[in-house]
Amino acid sequence: MAGANGSETYPRGPELLANSLLRSLDSRPPGDIASKLANGLRLGLDFDHLDAVVYKEGTTEVQWTLGQMGSDVRAELTPSWWVYQHQQPLSIAEWSRDGRFADFREALQVVGSAPNSLLAVPLTSPHRRLGTLVVVGSPRTAYSEEELRFVSLVADGLALAVEWALNFESARGAKWEVERQNERLKFLLDLTNRVTSNLDLYETVRATAASLRELMECDFVNVGLPTANSSQHELIQEFPSGKRPYTEQLLVSPTGALLRAFEERKPVLFTEIKAANLPPVLYELFINEGIKCVCLIPLVSRERMLGALSIGRRREEPFREEEIDFLMQIGGQIAIAIENALAFREISELKDKLSQEKLYLEEEIRDQMGFEQIVGQSAALRQVLELVEVVAETDATVLLLGESGTGKELIARAVHERSQRRSRTFVKLNCAAIPTGLLESELFGHEKGAFTGAIAQRQGRMELADQGTLFLDEVGDIPFEIQPKLLRALQEREFERLGSTQTRKVNVRLVAATNRDLRKMIVDREFRADLYYRLNVFPIHIPPLRERREDIPLLVSYFVQKYSRQMKRSIDSVPTAALKTITNWDWPGNIRELENFIERAVILTRGRSLDAPLGELRQTNNTLPSSPSKDSGGRQDVARLVRETLESLRGQKASPAADEEQRLEIVRILRETHGRVGGANGAAARLGINRTTLISRMKKLDIQAEELR
């Protein structure tokens, strides 16, 4: 446009336009100035399209652009990059005759433009190169020098405005970064306080995860912890914003990226959710919830791998390096929290176990029969005690067989007291005295909430007896459905509490007792044969009181002294006639019945001589069936074979005459059983001894069962 003196002038001038652009950037980002810039340029220039490109310093990456012209073309192939590199204006009058920047021109044609002329000038401030201002027009002649000068002046003003805006954004970003760093430092401080003040592992992890989700702008947080006795990992999750609330504990087997984080102890990142990267349950969860990006942070404390922290986002933006560094700091604090919580849990469990053992032992002291020693001098009792001496030093399972009231628990205690486990706990459980529904819990323990009424965690007798001896009294009364679990616990030395998936290891020596015929129960399908064979490693038959009558006077004297002291009585004699009657009585209830009888007698006695209610015995004799007893010949056979077995165990040799006598007896029984050794009607059952013991004796005496069929 010509002025009065013939020179070119521009309405309002480029400087005024630049000032206007600066004011427009006071509260808006650089991209908002496109319309103002276009309106200002049209005052002195005709063009069809406008673009301003600013590059990140030292790269070909576009920091921002106004017009997006040719954005699909590599920066190096555009006129904007040429001007930016050479810092020279570029003017093309007829592009159809100019072979340069063909890709850029074709890209404009694709979007409906057919430019022929182009003018591009550098955007450069006094401090640095910024980019390029580009205008393109329809077919025409080249832009004039005056137009080039006008665009250059506008570009200078625009460069100042853009630099001011970028500096403003940078300062605001720096301020935001400082605030973010302060928030992260505050989070670490709060986390440290939480770690040192709270020893509840789950509460600490959940509180940390909730805060971390907000701070890191993520949608999913969990912590995976290896379980104590399993290859699986327990996941403590926080996913409250999902389609359903995932604030639950899961057990998963580590695979893919999770396993790699544990093995390499380094952060693992992936922005593509694949089944190979995750356990199936997490893969399904991430797909359903739209998780796109995941970061796994190993939790390590003092070279010990304690778990992994997982953070997920629904957006595809990957985690930056500074975020990973911050998560590693968080991981270190969480690892300390986990280590403290695990140590506290272990101490609490040991404390609870000691407390329960103390209560159990106190109950045992209150409930025990009060024997300071096993009373008796009969040959039958001495044989039992010799077997106890033989087996006590081993860890073999002992099965005590005998009628009710014969003192099987005392023999079990004797086995424990003479074993290498005598310094540890002797735990007993009467399987017949506990309801079927509670027996499994009593034996193996339970977790809180495992069933109605389980208001707290409880250790079972199996766990209390770890490193000690477990005595299962009345083992024949264990329900059939619980027997497989007991068999597994005895064979594998491991079990699970009710309501728990965690396998616990124990080292228990088992002594079992029963007054029932387990072999008959096997035939009647009331007892598992495999459990019987596991229990019947070293059977000991406890003789009833009628087979050791010579011990009755000693027992009477012992019980009289015991209850006289308790009742503060002075009883120093037992009438001979009364003692003879008591000795000749069969005592179907055995020692337990005798003890109760003597206690009643002490209560009734008013003088210094025991006044025993002998009339009760006569009445009982008329109302109860006679007690079963073996023929004397059978008892002698059993006694002789037991004696020979003991001599063999001690490495002694029987006399030739005794060997021959025993050989004839075994041959006679084998002929009667047609050469059958085992089974309910076999020779071992007839002789009342273990099948393996009989086979051993037959080998020693050169007896062939096949020849006697």
XYZ file of C-alpha atoms in Angstrom:
709
model
C 0.000 0.000 0.000
C 1.448 3.409 -1.042
C 1.676 6.362 1.294
C 1.719 10.065 0.513
C 5.441 10.090 -0.197
C 5.210 6.952 -2.377
C 6.648 4.571 0.218
C 4.942 1.376 1.331
C 3.044 1.669 4.625
C 1.063 -0.836 6.617
C -2.041 0.002 8.631
C -1.260 0.008 12.353
C 2.194 -1.496 11.550
C 3.818 -4.873 12.392
C 5.052 -3.535 15.736
C 1.497 -2.791 16.844
C 0.477 -6.314 15.762
C 3.329 -7.814 17.769
C 2.275 -5.843 20.883
C -1.274 -7.069 20.408
C -0.017 -10.662 20.174
C 1.970 -10.209 23.375
C -1.135 -8.982 25.208
C -3.143 -11.929 23.912
C -0.609 -14.338 25.427
C -1.037 -12.895 28.887
C -3.387 -15.698 29.971
C -3.616 -18.051 26.988
C -1.308 -20.714 25.488
C 0.566 -19.958 22.241
C -1.884 -21.870 20.063
C -4.666 -19.364 20.804
C -3.019 -16.571 18.778
C -3.739 -18.144 15.336
C -6.823 -16.057 14.551
C -5.253 -12.802 15.787
C -2.093 -13.460 13.741
C -4.058 -14.281 10.581
C -6.199 -11.131 10.902
C -3.122 -8.969 11.411
C -1.229 -10.423 8.416
C -4.181 -9.967 6.093
C -3.786 -6.191 6.532
C -0.676 -6.271 4.345
C -0.616 -9.709 2.646
C -2.805 -12.035 0.603
C -2.536 -15.763 1.465
C -4.654 -18.894 1.721
C -3.011 -20.790 4.587
C -0.945 -19.829 7.606
C 1.272 -21.891 9.896
C 3.795 -21.191 12.623
C 6.045 -24.058 13.790
C 8.168 -24.082 16.951
C 10.690 -26.889 17.394
C 12.081 -28.319 20.598
C 15.582 -26.967 20.889
C 18.191 -29.213 19.275
C 15.616 -31.695 17.839
C 13.288 -32.127 14.855
C 10.344 -32.605 17.248
C 7.601 -29.986 16.902
C 6.837 -28.361 20.239
C 3.667 -26.668 18.961
C 2.193 -25.531 15.670
C -0.681 -23.307 14.586
C -1.849 -24.673 11.245
C -0.733 -28.358 11.236
C 0.277 -27.982 7.560
C 2.067 -31.107 6.336
C 2.164 -32.615 9.815
C 2.374 -36.123 8.314
C 5.630 -35.293 6.499
C 9.006 -35.793 8.137
C 10.333 -32.488 9.488
C 13.516 -32.715 7.413
C 11.428 -32.683 4.186
C 9.481 -29.504 4.979
C 10.308 -25.902 4.034
C 9.819 -24.948 7.704
C 12.775 -27.094 8.756
C 14.949 -25.719 5.875
C 14.307 -22.143 6.995
C 14.847 -23.080 10.653
C 18.176 -24.729 9.805
C 19.520 -22.073 7.417
C 17.941 -19.040 9.151
C 17.119 -17.572 5.729
C 13.739 -16.557 4.223
C 12.333 -18.847 1.527
C 10.097 -17.633 -1.297
C 8.663 -19.892 -4.043
C 6.603 -18.221 -6.774
C 5.557 -21.239 -8.895
C 5.822 -24.475 -6.930
C 4.826 -26.579 -9.904
C 8.156 -25.666 -11.512
C 10.161 -26.090 -8.297
C 11.122 -29.664 -7.420
C 11.883 -28.958 -3.801
C 9.616 -30.100 -0.951
C 7.443 -32.232 -3.234
C 6.254 -34.429 -0.323
C 5.146 -31.379 1.601
C 3.190 -29.990 -1.399
C 1.505 -33.372 -2.015
C 0.466 -33.528 1.633
C -1.257 -30.144 1.257
C -2.997 -31.290 -1.922
C -4.392 -34.353 -0.117
C -6.233 -32.103 2.339
C -7.762 -30.044 -0.503
C -5.155 -27.309 -0.997
C -3.309 -26.632 -4.208
C -0.679 -24.073 -3.199
C 1.635 -22.620 -5.785
C 3.407 -19.820 -3.934
C 5.076 -19.995 -0.543
C 6.796 -17.565 1.784
C 8.598 -18.757 4.947
C 10.665 -16.657 7.361
C 12.567 -17.633 10.534
C 11.030 -17.193 13.983
C 14.105 -16.110 15.911
C 14.344 -14.068 19.093
C 17.459 -12.259 20.286
C 18.165 -15.271 22.486
C 17.489 -18.379 20.397
C 16.041 -19.966 17.309
C 12.386 -20.869 17.718
C 10.959 -22.056 14.389
C 9.373 -20.774 11.183
C 6.401 -18.633 10.071
C 4.922 -19.952 6.784
C 2.247 -18.522 4.432
C 1.088 -20.173 1.178
C -1.132 -18.814 -1.567
C -2.879 -19.689 -4.800
C -1.006 -19.488 -8.145
C 0.485 -16.069 -8.545
C 3.782 -14.285 -8.902
C 6.420 -14.372 -6.221
C 5.919 -12.403 -3.016
C 7.555 -8.950 -3.245
C 10.421 -7.632 -1.162
C 7.995 -5.331 0.674
C 5.749 -8.304 1.525
C 8.775 -10.282 2.660
C 9.834 -7.371 4.892
C 6.318 -7.104 6.309
C 6.171 -10.822 7.143
C 9.675 -10.673 8.635
C 8.679 -7.785 10.917
C 5.585 -9.713 12.041
C 7.740 -12.820 12.583
C 10.130 -10.834 14.815
C 7.235 -9.646 16.946
C 5.719 -13.140 16.989
C 9.072 -14.617 18.062
C 9.186 -12.271 21.045
C 5.599 -13.150 21.959
C 6.237 -16.896 21.623
C 9.450 -16.739 23.649
C 7.658 -14.820 26.391
C 4.860 -17.401 26.418
C 7.296 -20.327 26.502
C 9.220 -18.732 29.353
C 5.959 -18.201 31.200
C 4.922 -21.806 30.673
C 8.382 -22.969 31.749
C 8.236 -20.916 34.923
C 4.749 -22.167 35.672
C 5.893 -25.741 34.971
C 8.879 -25.292 37.277
C 6.577 -24.023 39.993
C 4.262 -26.996 39.468
C 7.261 -29.344 39.559
C 8.370 -27.843 42.874
C 4.862 -28.330 44.253
C 4.811 -31.906 43.006
C 8.183 -32.613 44.589
C 6.908 -31.162 47.858
C 3.852 -33.416 47.659
C 6.051 -36.452 47.045
C 8.363 -35.571 49.921
C 5.343 -35.140 52.174
C 4.035 -38.519 50.977
C 7.380 -40.204 51.778
C 7.421 -38.578 55.217
C 3.855 -39.711 55.925
C 4.709 -43.187 54.643
C 7.751 -43.373 56.925
C 5.614 -42.371 59.916
C 3.000 -44.924 58.941
C 5.621 -47.660 58.570
C 7.132 -46.999 61.979
C 3.811 -46.608 63.817
C 1.661 -49.379 62.309
C 2.634 -53.044 62.298
C -0.561 -54.284 60.652
C 0.665 -55.297 57.194
C -2.674 -55.196 55.359
C -3.716 -51.861 56.855
C -0.352 -50.289 55.975
C -0.431 -51.543 52.375
C -4.021 -50.454 51.767
C -3.508 -46.974 53.233
C -0.325 -46.536 51.182
C -1.995 -47.777 47.991
C -4.927 -45.388 48.354
C -2.608 -42.378 48.754
C -0.337 -43.573 45.954
C -3.202 -43.871 43.466
C -4.060 -40.207 43.966
C -0.486 -38.934 43.956
C 0.640 -40.881 40.865
C -2.684 -40.424 39.029
C -2.979 -44.176 38.516
C -5.986 -46.496 38.541
C -4.623 -49.658 40.107
C -2.184 -50.506 42.902
C -1.352 -53.854 44.461
C 1.394 -55.454 46.514
C 2.349 -59.095 45.936
C 3.856 -61.058 48.836
C 5.291 -64.595 48.624
C 3.446 -66.915 51.002
C 5.472 -68.672 53.693
C 4.984 -72.292 52.619
C 3.885 -72.016 48.994
C 5.156 -70.991 45.571
C 2.126 -68.720 45.169
C 2.013 -64.996 45.901
C -0.661 -63.225 47.903
C -1.915 -60.016 46.254
C -3.195 -57.175 48.415
C -5.123 -55.012 45.919
C -6.613 -51.531 45.670
C -8.877 -51.051 42.631
C -11.878 -49.145 44.018
C -12.582 -47.180 40.838
C -13.091 -50.279 38.706
C -16.271 -51.918 37.496
C -16.397 -53.758 40.809
C -14.367 -53.033 43.985
C -11.169 -55.076 43.921
C -10.069 -54.628 47.520
C -9.523 -58.344 48.043
C -6.662 -60.765 48.631
C -5.830 -63.187 45.819
C -3.353 -66.028 45.446
C -1.530 -66.178 42.107
C 1.426 -68.054 40.691
C 4.038 -65.527 39.458
C 4.619 -65.639 35.698
C 5.883 -63.343 32.968
C 6.738 -59.810 34.043
C 5.849 -60.478 37.687
C 8.286 -63.371 37.849
C 10.955 -61.299 36.039
C 10.629 -58.494 38.593
C 11.221 -61.012 41.388
C 14.155 -62.691 39.701
C 15.975 -59.603 38.359
C 15.045 -57.254 41.227
C 14.659 -54.383 38.753
C 11.635 -52.306 37.662
C 9.655 -53.866 34.824
C 7.500 -51.719 32.475
C 5.058 -52.770 29.795
C 2.489 -50.748 27.827
C 0.857 -53.713 26.121
C -1.281 -56.074 28.200
C -0.463 -59.616 27.065
C -1.377 -62.941 28.636
C 2.312 -63.927 28.662
C 3.162 -60.971 30.915
C 0.715 -61.665 33.732
C -0.936 -64.416 35.775
C -4.354 -65.289 34.270
C -6.386 -63.657 37.044
C -4.510 -60.339 36.676
C -4.598 -60.485 32.876
C -8.399 -60.866 32.951
C -8.679 -58.069 35.512
C -6.542 -55.627 33.496
C -8.402 -56.370 30.247
C -11.810 -55.929 31.875
C -10.767 -52.675 33.551
C -8.991 -51.220 30.512
C -5.501 -50.992 32.037
C -3.005 -49.949 29.352
C 0.273 -49.291 31.191
C 1.818 -51.172 34.152
C 4.961 -50.643 36.226
C 6.298 -53.388 38.543
C 8.653 -52.340 41.345
C 10.547 -55.043 43.327
C 10.376 -54.659 47.119
C 13.821 -55.422 48.519
C 15.135 -54.890 52.040
C 18.629 -55.877 53.132
C 19.134 -58.087 50.052
C 15.905 -59.951 50.862
C 13.166 -60.085 48.220
C 9.896 -59.356 50.017
C 7.407 -58.734 47.214
C 6.496 -56.503 44.278
C 4.570 -53.233 43.934
C 2.347 -52.971 40.822
C 0.909 -49.684 39.495
C -1.434 -49.531 36.503
C -3.020 -46.768 34.391
C -5.909 -46.768 31.965
C -4.236 -44.196 29.723
C -1.387 -45.210 27.430
C 1.077 -42.629 28.767
C 4.156 -44.580 29.937
C 5.747 -44.008 33.314
C 8.528 -41.422 33.159
C 11.988 -42.062 34.537
C 11.450 -39.614 37.402
C 8.232 -41.451 38.336
C 10.044 -44.774 38.397
C 12.763 -43.314 40.641
C 10.073 -42.036 43.005
C 8.320 -45.425 42.996
C 11.628 -47.101 43.862
C 11.878 -44.838 46.924
C 8.333 -45.777 47.880
C 9.163 -49.440 47.306
C 12.037 -49.197 49.770
C 9.708 -47.830 52.463
C 7.026 -50.441 51.755
C 9.686 -53.187 51.935
C 10.659 -51.971 55.410
C 6.967 -51.971 56.402
C 6.549 -55.520 55.120
C 9.679 -56.721 56.899
C 8.555 -55.139 60.172
C 5.035 -56.525 59.819
C 6.273 -60.035 58.994
C 8.633 -59.974 61.971
C 5.831 -58.726 64.212
C 3.484 -61.417 62.872
C 6.071 -64.137 63.515
C 6.691 -62.873 67.053
C 2.938 -62.654 67.682
C 2.386 -66.201 66.439
C 5.197 -67.521 68.626
C 3.832 -65.554 71.576
C 0.334 -66.922 70.955
C 1.703 -70.434 70.632
C 3.614 -70.143 73.913
C 0.540 -68.678 75.582
C -1.670 -71.491 74.320
C 0.924 -74.088 75.315
C 1.005 -72.551 78.801
C -2.786 -72.690 79.095
C -2.808 -76.207 77.717
C -0.171 -77.405 80.167
C -2.015 -75.749 83.045
C -5.157 -77.620 82.020
C -3.142 -80.815 81.791
C -1.819 -80.306 85.305
C -5.360 -79.797 86.577
C -6.777 -82.745 84.617
C -4.033 -85.313 84.863
C -4.621 -88.433 86.941
C -1.840 -87.541 89.316
C 0.418 -90.588 88.867
C 3.977 -89.757 89.738
C 5.004 -93.093 88.289
C 3.480 -96.228 86.836
C 2.560 -98.478 89.758
C 3.068 -102.232 89.434
C 5.608 -105.036 89.388
C 3.829 -107.769 87.435
C 5.527 -109.588 84.578
C 2.887 -108.310 82.129
C 3.553 -104.697 83.107
C 7.327 -105.175 82.982
C 7.022 -106.495 79.430
C 5.089 -103.364 78.438
C 7.722 -101.107 80.011
C 10.499 -102.975 78.239
C 8.771 -102.309 74.913
C 8.461 -98.652 75.914
C 12.216 -98.485 76.543
C 12.894 -100.042 73.137
C 10.692 -97.679 71.099
C 10.982 -94.440 73.096
C 14.385 -93.416 71.713
C 13.092 -93.614 68.152
C 10.529 -91.352 66.469
C 8.382 -94.306 65.412
C 4.601 -94.087 65.728
C 3.282 -96.099 68.674
C -0.186 -97.673 68.825
C -1.400 -98.524 72.343
C -4.066 -101.220 72.423
C -6.077 -102.152 75.454
C -9.353 -101.924 77.286
C -10.676 -98.660 78.659
C -9.064 -97.591 81.921
C -5.868 -99.624 81.576
C -3.600 -96.556 81.705
C -2.809 -96.022 78.037
C -2.227 -92.303 78.590
C 0.363 -93.034 81.282
C 2.207 -95.321 78.885
C 2.052 -92.599 76.211
C 3.573 -90.118 78.667
C 6.247 -92.660 79.514
C 7.140 -92.950 75.810
C 7.419 -89.157 75.610
C 9.436 -88.759 78.827
C 11.991 -91.341 77.679
C 12.325 -89.876 74.171
C 14.556 -87.139 72.796
C 11.470 -84.887 72.679
C 10.942 -84.896 76.455
C 11.911 -81.200 76.716
C 9.085 -80.233 74.308
C 5.319 -80.316 74.654
C 3.263 -83.476 75.201
C -0.160 -82.662 73.713
C -3.138 -84.970 74.077
C -6.474 -85.058 72.282
C -9.367 -87.355 73.172
C -10.988 -87.962 69.801
C -14.155 -89.386 71.360
C -14.771 -86.391 73.634
C -15.047 -83.744 70.884
C -18.070 -83.334 68.562
C -17.458 -84.439 64.987
C -17.928 -80.929 63.606
C -15.241 -79.480 65.882
C -12.691 -82.302 65.802
C -11.013 -81.107 62.587
C -10.696 -77.580 63.986
C -9.351 -78.944 67.289
C -6.804 -81.066 65.454
C -5.618 -78.653 62.739
C -6.780 -75.228 63.984
C -8.768 -72.593 62.095
C -8.584 -69.045 60.786
C -10.840 -66.214 61.882
C -14.181 -66.467 60.074
C -13.579 -70.046 58.861
C -17.011 -71.038 60.188
C -19.806 -69.649 62.325
C -18.405 -68.879 65.743
C -14.759 -68.695 64.602
C -14.243 -65.197 65.992
C -10.452 -65.519 66.292
C -7.562 -67.466 64.845
C -6.719 -70.657 66.724
C -3.835 -73.117 66.601
C -4.704 -76.803 66.533
C -3.207 -79.599 68.625
C -1.062 -80.699 65.684
C 0.615 -77.286 65.592
C 0.990 -77.104 69.385
C 2.784 -80.451 69.354
C 5.397 -79.328 66.809
C 8.800 -80.763 67.839
C 6.995 -82.658 70.618
C 4.597 -85.593 70.976
C 0.920 -85.745 70.013
C -1.191 -88.320 71.861
C -4.458 -89.199 70.099
C -6.610 -91.068 72.586
C -9.562 -93.120 71.308
C -8.219 -92.836 67.757
C -10.799 -95.386 66.613
C -13.509 -92.738 67.114
C -12.116 -90.341 64.497
C -14.843 -89.765 61.853
C -14.203 -91.527 58.569
C -14.183 -88.251 56.586
C -11.384 -86.769 58.724
C -9.153 -89.848 58.548
C -7.624 -88.981 55.091
C -6.580 -85.544 56.375
C -4.948 -87.094 59.427
C -3.176 -89.651 57.231
C -1.798 -86.877 54.993
C -0.637 -84.877 58.017
C 1.189 -87.931 59.395
C 2.777 -88.938 56.084
C 3.688 -85.509 54.676
C 4.060 -83.713 58.031
C 2.040 -80.812 56.698
C -1.552 -79.544 56.950
C -3.772 -76.489 56.444
C -5.871 -74.759 59.042
C -9.602 -74.597 58.387
C -10.292 -71.559 56.225
C -6.659 -71.194 55.115
C -4.773 -72.152 51.960
C -1.375 -71.809 53.607
C 0.371 -75.144 54.148
C 2.111 -75.504 57.519
C 4.965 -77.884 58.218
C 5.207 -79.752 61.534
C 7.532 -82.309 63.101
C 5.382 -84.407 65.420
C 5.906 -87.790 67.062
C 2.544 -89.596 67.239
C 1.314 -91.921 69.949
C -2.218 -93.254 69.399
C -4.453 -95.331 71.647
C -7.728 -97.192 71.270
C -9.868 -99.762 73.050
C -11.554 -100.801 69.814
C -10.697 -103.549 67.316
C -9.383 -101.496 64.401
C -9.034 -104.517 62.123
C -12.711 -105.339 62.555
C -13.534 -101.687 61.913
C -11.608 -101.910 58.616
C -13.732 -104.879 57.574
C -16.873 -102.936 58.549
C -15.584 -99.911 56.554
C -15.459 -97.732 59.654
C -11.685 -97.232 59.620
C -9.270 -96.727 56.735
C -6.803 -99.532 56.203
C -4.024 -97.146 55.083
C -4.396 -95.089 58.270
C -4.325 -98.279 60.358
C -1.064 -99.390 58.738
C 0.377 -95.915 59.351
C -0.553 -96.103 63.043
C 0.373 -99.751 63.571
C 4.141 -99.233 63.263
C 4.906 -100.363 66.822
C 1.839 -101.737 68.621
C 1.917 -102.249 72.405
C -0.859 -104.204 74.123
C -1.673 -102.857 77.607
C -2.916 -105.779 79.725
C -6.187 -105.353 81.644
C -6.084 -105.338 85.429
C -7.409 -108.902 85.654
C -4.224 -110.089 83.890
C -1.963 -108.344 86.404
C -3.724 -109.047 89.696
C -0.440 -108.983 91.593
C -0.342 -105.216 90.980
C -3.743 -104.577 92.604
C -2.463 -104.412 96.249
C 0.175 -101.865 95.192
C -2.445 -99.786 93.390
C -4.817 -99.941 96.357
C -2.072 -98.702 98.687
C -1.153 -95.908 96.275
C -4.750 -94.670 95.873
C -5.456 -94.850 99.617
C -2.427 -92.640 100.341
C -3.316 -90.227 97.518
C -6.901 -89.576 98.573
C -6.117 -89.644 102.285
C -3.756 -86.699 101.761
C -6.304 -84.853 99.631
C -9.119 -85.319 102.180
C -6.878 -84.872 105.207
C -7.699 -88.342 106.547
C -5.438 -90.700 108.527
C -5.882 -94.158 106.983
C -2.904 -96.446 107.498
C -4.269 -99.968 106.831
C -6.494 -102.007 104.537
C -8.257 -105.076 105.992
C -6.861 -108.343 104.612
C -10.292 -109.693 103.697
C -11.171 -106.504 101.849
C -7.868 -106.521 99.983
C -8.391 -110.168 98.960
C -11.882 -109.392 97.634
C -10.591 -106.391 95.735
C -7.720 -108.425 94.269
C -10.007 -111.226 93.071
C -12.452 -108.832 91.392
C -12.139 -108.658 87.554
C -12.453 -104.858 87.395
C -14.069 -104.442 83.950
C -13.298 -100.725 84.186
C -9.672 -101.562 85.056
C -7.492 -99.022 86.911
C -9.988 -96.179 86.426
C -12.716 -98.217 88.122
C -10.365 -99.276 90.914
C -9.314 -95.687 91.576
C -12.913 -94.455 91.775
C -13.774 -97.340 94.116
C -10.899 -96.516 96.476
C -11.835 -92.804 96.437
C -15.379 -93.684 97.563
C -13.954 -95.968 100.224
C -11.775 -93.162 101.622
C -14.803 -90.852 101.720
C -16.810 -93.465 103.688
C -13.998 -94.327 106.114
C -14.246 -92.785 109.571
C -11.370 -94.589 111.297
C -7.782 -95.458 110.493
C -8.662 -98.681 108.631
C -10.147 -98.503 105.133
C -13.863 -99.216 105.102
C -14.367 -100.467 101.540
C -17.950 -100.781 100.201
C -17.519 -104.393 99.038
C -21.262 -104.773 98.559
C -20.996 -102.624 95.435
C -18.763 -105.243 93.836
C -21.286 -108.031 94.414
C -24.096 -105.899 93.003
C -22.020 -105.012 89.959
C -21.185 -108.699 89.448
C -24.895 -109.508 89.210
C -25.729 -106.690 86.768
C -22.716 -106.688 84.378
C -21.758 -109.420 81.904
C -18.625 -111.328 82.727
C -15.416 -109.803 81.389
C -13.912 -111.498 78.354
C -10.634 -113.228 78.933
C -8.241 -115.297 76.855
C -7.506 -118.895 77.660
C -4.426 -119.385 79.751
C -2.702 -121.313 76.973
C -3.153 -118.397 74.579
C -1.793 -115.917 77.174
C 1.251 -118.107 77.716
C 1.856 -118.270 73.949
C 1.655 -114.495 73.635
C 3.819 -113.921 76.692
C 6.433 -116.362 75.458
C 6.545 -114.796 71.958
C 6.770 -111.288 73.432
C 9.598 -112.399 75.681
C 11.402 -113.945 72.708
C 10.866 -110.749 70.681
C 12.362 -108.633 73.457
C 15.355 -110.941 73.750
C 15.855 -110.713 69.994
C 15.654 -106.884 70.108
C 18.252 -106.795 72.868
C 20.527 -109.020 70.798
C 20.181 -111.975 73.178
C 19.662 -115.540 72.037
C 17.006 -117.839 73.463
C 17.956 -121.325 74.585
C 17.748 -124.179 72.020
C 14.965 -125.743 74.049
C 12.972 -122.512 74.007
C 13.545 -122.142 70.256
C 12.256 -125.662 69.640
C 9.264 -125.156 71.902
C 8.401 -121.913 70.122
C 8.888 -123.545 66.715
C 6.444 -126.356 67.560
C 3.872 -123.877 68.811
C 4.091 -121.712 65.658
C 3.881 -124.790 63.397
C 0.782 -125.983 65.288
C -0.986 -122.658 64.820
C 0.025 -122.459 61.145
C -1.423 -125.903 60.511
C -4.705 -124.799 62.075
C -4.770 -121.687 59.833
C -3.669 -123.700 56.751
C -0.435 -121.726 56.458
C -2.098 -118.314 56.583
C 0.076 -115.786 58.477
C -1.830 -112.464 58.259
C -5.464 -111.445 58.211
C -8.217 -111.577 60.782
C -8.031 -115.407 61.026
C -4.289 -115.768 60.407
C -1.641 -117.185 62.711
C -0.456 -113.734 63.849
C -3.967 -112.818 64.990
C -4.347 -116.182 66.737
C -1.096 -115.645 68.593
C -1.952 -112.007 69.358
C 1.259 -110.585 67.883
C 2.218 -108.380 64.958
C 2.389 -110.068 61.536
C 5.896 -108.733 60.854
C 7.101 -110.060 64.222
C 5.766 -113.537 63.413
C 7.378 -113.530 59.954
C 10.712 -112.558 61.553
C 10.435 -115.428 64.038
C 9.509 -117.875 61.238
C 12.613 -116.899 59.259
C 14.790 -117.365 62.307
C 13.280 -120.784 63.061
C 13.269 -121.835 59.370
C 9.496 -122.331 59.150
C 7.951 -122.328 55.660
C 4.263 -121.434 55.701
C 3.742 -122.882 52.195
C 4.619 -126.388 53.402
C 1.897 -126.280 56.059
C -1.058 -125.495 53.773
